[in-house]
Amino acid sequence: MGIALIAPATVAFAQGHLDSEPTHQAGQGVTPAFEGWFHNPDGSFSIMVGFFNRNQRQVIDVPIGPDNKIEPGGPDQGQPTHFPAGRGWGPFTITVPKDFVGKELTWTITANGKTNTIPLDLKAEWEISPFIDALDNTPPWLSFQSLDEKGTMIQGPRPLVITRTVKAGVPLPLNVFVADDVVVSPGRPDPKDPITLTWSELRGPDGAEAVKFSDARPKVEPTTFKNMPKGTKFAGKGSTTATFTDPGEYTLYLAVNDASGTGGGGGFQCCWTNGHVKVTVTK
């Protein structure tokens, strides 16, 4: 389990799943966060999950295994192994079948000698609406290809996943194309930046040095595309690079937020879109 230090982070709470234990500079644990669940078109369900690293200056790595497990069916169900300081809002989802009603998963994380476990279920009080909110706001659209091409585009927390291969030490280009309806609260002006992009490491090999981004929050440059999704008012492109020191298998996480902000404005569970880039790094 690796440890690193970063600048202090602002921390928010979600949905009453996280207890009131105060944060510290370092030495605290990581708490799983159950964001809620939603229906999928095929009749299955998605459980949206996040985390809260209670340390303000300590980044924690916990490999899949006894100290980072989702059961039953695990220990690996796509959860993070790399936990930046503070709150991680719904970076991954777990798909469960139609007959999962009445059943339960548990996610357990042990870090700094502290163990936290949270249940993940389909109880009615935790149903969420991540694709539209009370203002008829919807999540941004995301594609890893130009919107003028016929690439895959998505909205919402079920991530758009692509794969890449790169050599250690060689910067990997990361280009994303996004669009949004720019719905804001009544009386508020349109935001200066309708869409914000945030890159981070989600998973990496045990003991590996952290991924380095040339810009973890690249600006979205406005662009006009021929194939603008219906109802969108803004589109653009954002670019950065990621460099890996150590070989192995990684997953990079991209959070695409609209004007509602991180966590849908602090816990409303809408409206943002997730992207995952699975990277094989060779020597």
Coordinates of C-alpha atoms in Angstrom, one line a residue:
M1 CA 0.0 0.0 0.0
G2 CA 1.6 3.2 -1.2
I3 CA 1.4 6.7 0.3
A4 CA 2.0 10.2 -1.2
L5 CA 1.4 13.8 -0.2
I6 CA -0.4 16.5 -2.1
A7 CA -1.8 19.9 -1.5
P8 CA -4.8 20.2 0.9
A9 CA -8.2 19.4 -0.7
T10 CA -11.8 20.6 0.0
V11 CA -14.0 17.8 1.2
A12 CA -17.8 17.4 0.9
F13 CA -20.2 14.8 2.3
A14 CA -22.9 12.8 0.5
Q15 CA -26.3 11.4 1.3
G16 CA -25.6 10.6 4.9
H17 CA -23.6 7.5 4.1
L18 CA -20.4 9.0 5.4
D19 CA -19.9 9.4 9.1
S20 CA -18.9 12.6 10.9
E21 CA -15.3 11.6 11.8
P22 CA -13.1 14.7 11.1
T23 CA -10.4 14.8 8.4
H24 CA -6.7 15.0 9.2
Q25 CA -3.5 15.7 7.3
A26 CA -2.7 12.0 7.1
G27 CA -3.1 8.7 8.9
Q28 CA -6.9 8.3 8.4
G29 CA -8.8 5.7 6.4
V30 CA -10.7 5.7 3.2
T31 CA -14.5 5.3 3.4
P32 CA -16.5 3.8 0.5
A33 CA -19.5 6.0 -0.5
F34 CA -22.7 4.5 -1.9
E35 CA -24.1 7.3 -4.2
G36 CA -27.3 5.4 -5.1
W37 CA -28.7 3.1 -7.9
F38 CA -30.6 3.5 -11.1
H39 CA -32.4 1.5 -13.8
N40 CA -30.7 0.4 -17.0
P41 CA -32.7 0.0 -20.3
D42 CA -32.1 -3.7 -20.4
G43 CA -33.8 -4.3 -17.0
S44 CA -30.5 -4.5 -15.0
F45 CA -29.5 -2.0 -12.4
S46 CA -26.4 0.2 -11.9
I47 CA -25.0 0.9 -8.5
M48 CA -23.0 4.2 -8.5
V49 CA -20.1 4.2 -6.0
G50 CA -17.6 6.7 -4.8
F51 CA -15.2 7.2 -1.9
F52 CA -14.0 9.6 0.8
N53 CA -10.3 9.7 1.5
R54 CA -10.3 11.4 4.9
N55 CA -6.8 12.6 4.6
Q56 CA -6.1 16.2 3.4
R57 CA -2.5 15.5 2.3
Q58 CA -2.2 11.8 1.9
V59 CA -2.9 9.9 -1.4
I60 CA -3.5 6.2 -0.7
D61 CA -3.1 3.2 -2.9
V62 CA -4.8 -0.1 -1.9
P63 CA -4.5 -3.0 -4.3
I64 CA -7.4 -5.3 -5.0
G65 CA -7.4 -8.1 -2.4
P66 CA -8.2 -8.5 1.4
D67 CA -7.8 -4.7 2.0
N68 CA -9.9 -3.6 -1.0
K69 CA -12.7 -6.0 -1.9
I70 CA -16.3 -6.1 -3.1
E71 CA -18.2 -9.2 -2.1
P72 CA -19.8 -11.4 -3.1
G73 CA -18.5 -11.9 -6.6
G74 CA -15.3 -10.0 -6.1
P75 CA -12.9 -9.0 -4.8
D76 CA -12.5 -7.1 -8.0
Q77 CA -15.6 -5.3 -9.4
G78 CA -13.9 -2.4 -11.0
Q79 CA -13.3 -0.3 -7.9
P80 CA -10.5 2.2 -7.5
T81 CA -7.1 1.2 -6.1
H82 CA -5.8 4.8 -6.1
F83 CA -7.5 7.3 -3.8
P84 CA -6.6 11.0 -4.0
A85 CA -7.3 13.1 -0.9
G86 CA -10.9 14.1 -0.3
R87 CA -14.1 13.1 -2.0
G88 CA -14.3 11.0 -5.1
W89 CA -17.9 11.4 -6.5
G90 CA -19.2 8.3 -8.3
P91 CA -16.2 7.4 -10.5
F92 CA -17.5 3.9 -11.2
T93 CA -20.6 1.8 -11.4
I94 CA -21.4 -1.8 -10.8
T95 CA -24.0 -3.5 -13.0
V96 CA -26.2 -6.0 -11.2
P97 CA -28.9 -8.3 -12.7
K98 CA -32.7 -8.0 -12.6
D99 CA -33.0 -10.5 -9.8
F100 CA -30.6 -8.5 -7.5
V101 CA -33.6 -6.9 -5.6
G102 CA -33.3 -7.8 -2.0
K103 CA -29.6 -8.7 -2.2
E104 CA -26.5 -6.8 -1.2
L105 CA -22.9 -6.2 -2.0
T106 CA -20.3 -4.8 0.5
W107 CA -17.2 -2.8 -0.3
T108 CA -14.4 -3.0 2.4
I109 CA -11.3 -0.8 2.4
T110 CA -8.5 -1.0 4.9
A111 CA -6.0 1.8 4.9
N112 CA -3.7 3.2 7.6
G113 CA -4.9 0.3 9.8
K114 CA -8.5 1.5 9.6
T115 CA -11.2 -0.7 8.0
N116 CA -14.5 0.8 6.6
T117 CA -17.3 -1.3 5.0
I118 CA -20.4 -0.1 3.3
P119 CA -23.4 -2.0 2.0
L120 CA -24.5 -1.5 -1.7
D121 CA -28.1 -2.4 -2.4
L122 CA -31.3 -1.5 -4.2
K123 CA -33.4 -0.1 -1.4
A124 CA -36.0 2.4 -2.7
E125 CA -34.7 5.3 -0.7
W126 CA -31.4 5.2 -2.6
E127 CA -32.8 5.3 -6.1
I128 CA -31.3 8.3 -8.0
S129 CA -31.9 10.0 -11.3
P130 CA -28.4 10.7 -12.8
F131 CA -29.6 11.5 -16.3
I132 CA -31.9 14.5 -15.6
D133 CA -32.6 16.7 -12.6
A134 CA -35.4 18.9 -11.4
L135 CA -34.3 21.7 -13.8
D136 CA -34.4 19.3 -16.8
N137 CA -30.6 19.5 -16.8
T138 CA -28.9 16.5 -18.4
P139 CA -25.2 15.4 -18.1
P140 CA -22.7 16.5 -20.7
W141 CA -22.0 14.3 -23.8
L142 CA -18.6 12.6 -24.0
S143 CA -16.7 11.1 -26.9
F144 CA -13.1 10.2 -27.4
Q145 CA -13.5 10.9 -31.1
S146 CA -14.4 14.1 -32.9
L147 CA -18.2 14.7 -32.9
D148 CA -17.8 15.0 -36.7
E149 CA -17.0 11.3 -36.7
K150 CA -19.3 8.4 -36.0
G151 CA -17.7 7.5 -32.7
T152 CA -19.4 6.4 -29.5
M153 CA -21.0 9.1 -27.4
I154 CA -22.4 8.8 -23.9
Q155 CA -24.1 10.7 -21.1
G156 CA -24.1 9.9 -17.4
P157 CA -22.2 7.8 -14.9
R158 CA -21.8 4.5 -16.7
P159 CA -18.4 5.2 -18.1
L160 CA -17.3 5.3 -21.7
V161 CA -14.3 3.0 -21.8
I162 CA -11.4 2.9 -24.3
T163 CA -8.0 1.1 -24.3
R164 CA -4.6 2.4 -25.1
T165 CA -1.0 1.2 -25.1
V166 CA 2.1 3.3 -24.4
K167 CA 5.7 2.9 -23.4
A168 CA 6.8 4.0 -19.9
G169 CA 8.1 7.6 -20.0
V170 CA 6.4 8.5 -23.3
P171 CA 3.5 11.0 -22.9
L172 CA 0.1 9.5 -23.9
P173 CA -2.1 12.0 -25.8
L174 CA -5.7 12.3 -24.3
N175 CA -8.2 14.1 -26.5
V176 CA -11.9 14.4 -25.5
F177 CA -14.9 15.9 -27.3
V178 CA -17.8 17.1 -25.2
A179 CA -21.1 18.9 -25.5
D180 CA -23.8 20.2 -23.1
D181 CA -27.3 21.7 -22.9
V182 CA -26.0 24.5 -20.6
V183 CA -29.0 24.4 -18.2
V184 CA -28.4 26.6 -15.1
S185 CA -30.5 27.6 -12.1
P186 CA -33.0 30.4 -12.8
G187 CA -31.5 33.9 -12.3
R188 CA -27.9 32.6 -12.8
P189 CA -25.9 33.8 -15.8
D190 CA -24.5 31.2 -18.2
P191 CA -21.2 29.9 -16.8
K192 CA -17.9 31.1 -18.2
D193 CA -16.9 27.4 -18.6
P194 CA -20.0 25.3 -19.3
I195 CA -18.0 22.1 -19.1
T196 CA -15.0 21.2 -16.9
L197 CA -12.7 18.2 -17.3
T198 CA -10.9 16.5 -14.4
W199 CA -8.4 13.7 -15.0
S200 CA -7.1 11.4 -12.3
E201 CA -5.7 7.9 -11.8
L202 CA -8.3 5.4 -10.8
R203 CA -6.2 2.2 -10.8
G204 CA -2.6 1.3 -11.1
P205 CA -0.1 -1.5 -10.3
D206 CA 0.8 -1.9 -6.6
G207 CA 3.9 0.2 -5.8
A208 CA 3.9 2.1 -9.0
E209 CA 4.6 5.8 -9.1
A210 CA 1.5 8.0 -9.7
V211 CA 0.5 9.0 -13.2
K212 CA 1.6 12.5 -14.2
F213 CA -0.8 14.6 -16.3
S214 CA 0.5 17.6 -18.2
D215 CA -2.8 19.3 -17.2
A216 CA -5.2 17.4 -15.0
R217 CA -7.9 20.1 -15.6
P218 CA -7.5 21.0 -19.3
K219 CA -9.6 23.8 -20.6
V220 CA -12.4 23.0 -23.0
E221 CA -11.9 25.0 -26.2
P222 CA -15.2 25.9 -27.9
T223 CA -15.6 24.1 -31.2
T224 CA -18.4 23.7 -33.7
F225 CA -19.2 20.2 -34.8
K226 CA -21.6 19.0 -37.6
N227 CA -23.0 16.2 -35.3
M228 CA -24.1 18.2 -32.3
P229 CA -26.3 16.1 -30.0
K230 CA -29.9 17.2 -29.9
G231 CA -30.5 20.0 -27.4
T232 CA -26.9 21.0 -26.8
K233 CA -25.8 24.6 -26.9
F234 CA -22.1 24.3 -26.3
A235 CA -19.4 21.9 -27.6
G236 CA -15.7 21.8 -27.3
K237 CA -12.4 19.8 -27.2
G238 CA -10.0 19.3 -24.3
S239 CA -6.5 17.9 -24.5
T240 CA -3.8 16.7 -22.1
T241 CA -1.2 14.0 -21.8
A242 CA -0.5 11.3 -19.2
T243 CA 3.0 10.0 -18.5
F244 CA 3.7 6.7 -16.7
T245 CA 6.9 5.9 -14.9
D246 CA 6.3 2.2 -14.3
P247 CA 5.0 -0.5 -16.6
G248 CA 1.7 -2.2 -15.8
E249 CA -2.0 -1.9 -16.2
Y250 CA -3.7 1.4 -15.3
T251 CA -7.1 3.0 -15.5
L252 CA -7.4 6.7 -15.9
Y253 CA -10.6 8.5 -14.8
L254 CA -12.2 11.5 -16.5
A255 CA -15.0 13.4 -14.8
V256 CA -16.9 15.6 -17.2
N257 CA -18.9 18.2 -15.2
D258 CA -21.4 20.8 -16.3
A259 CA -22.4 24.0 -14.5
S260 CA -24.0 21.9 -11.6
G261 CA -20.4 21.2 -10.5
T262 CA -18.6 18.3 -8.8
G263 CA -21.0 15.7 -7.4
G264 CA -23.9 17.4 -9.1
G265 CA -23.6 20.4 -6.8
G266 CA -22.5 18.5 -3.7
G267 CA -24.5 15.3 -3.7
F268 CA -27.5 15.6 -6.1
Q269 CA -26.1 12.8 -8.2
C270 CA -26.8 14.6 -11.5
C271 CA -25.3 15.7 -13.8
W272 CA -21.9 14.5 -14.8
T273 CA -20.4 11.9 -17.2
N274 CA -17.6 9.4 -16.6
G275 CA -14.9 8.2 -18.9
H276 CA -12.3 5.5 -18.3
V277 CA -9.1 5.0 -20.2
K278 CA -7.5 1.5 -19.7
V279 CA -3.8 1.8 -20.4
T280 CA -1.2 -0.9 -20.8
V281 CA 2.2 0.6 -20.1
T282 CA 5.2 -1.4 -21.5
K283 CA 8.8 -1.1 -20.6

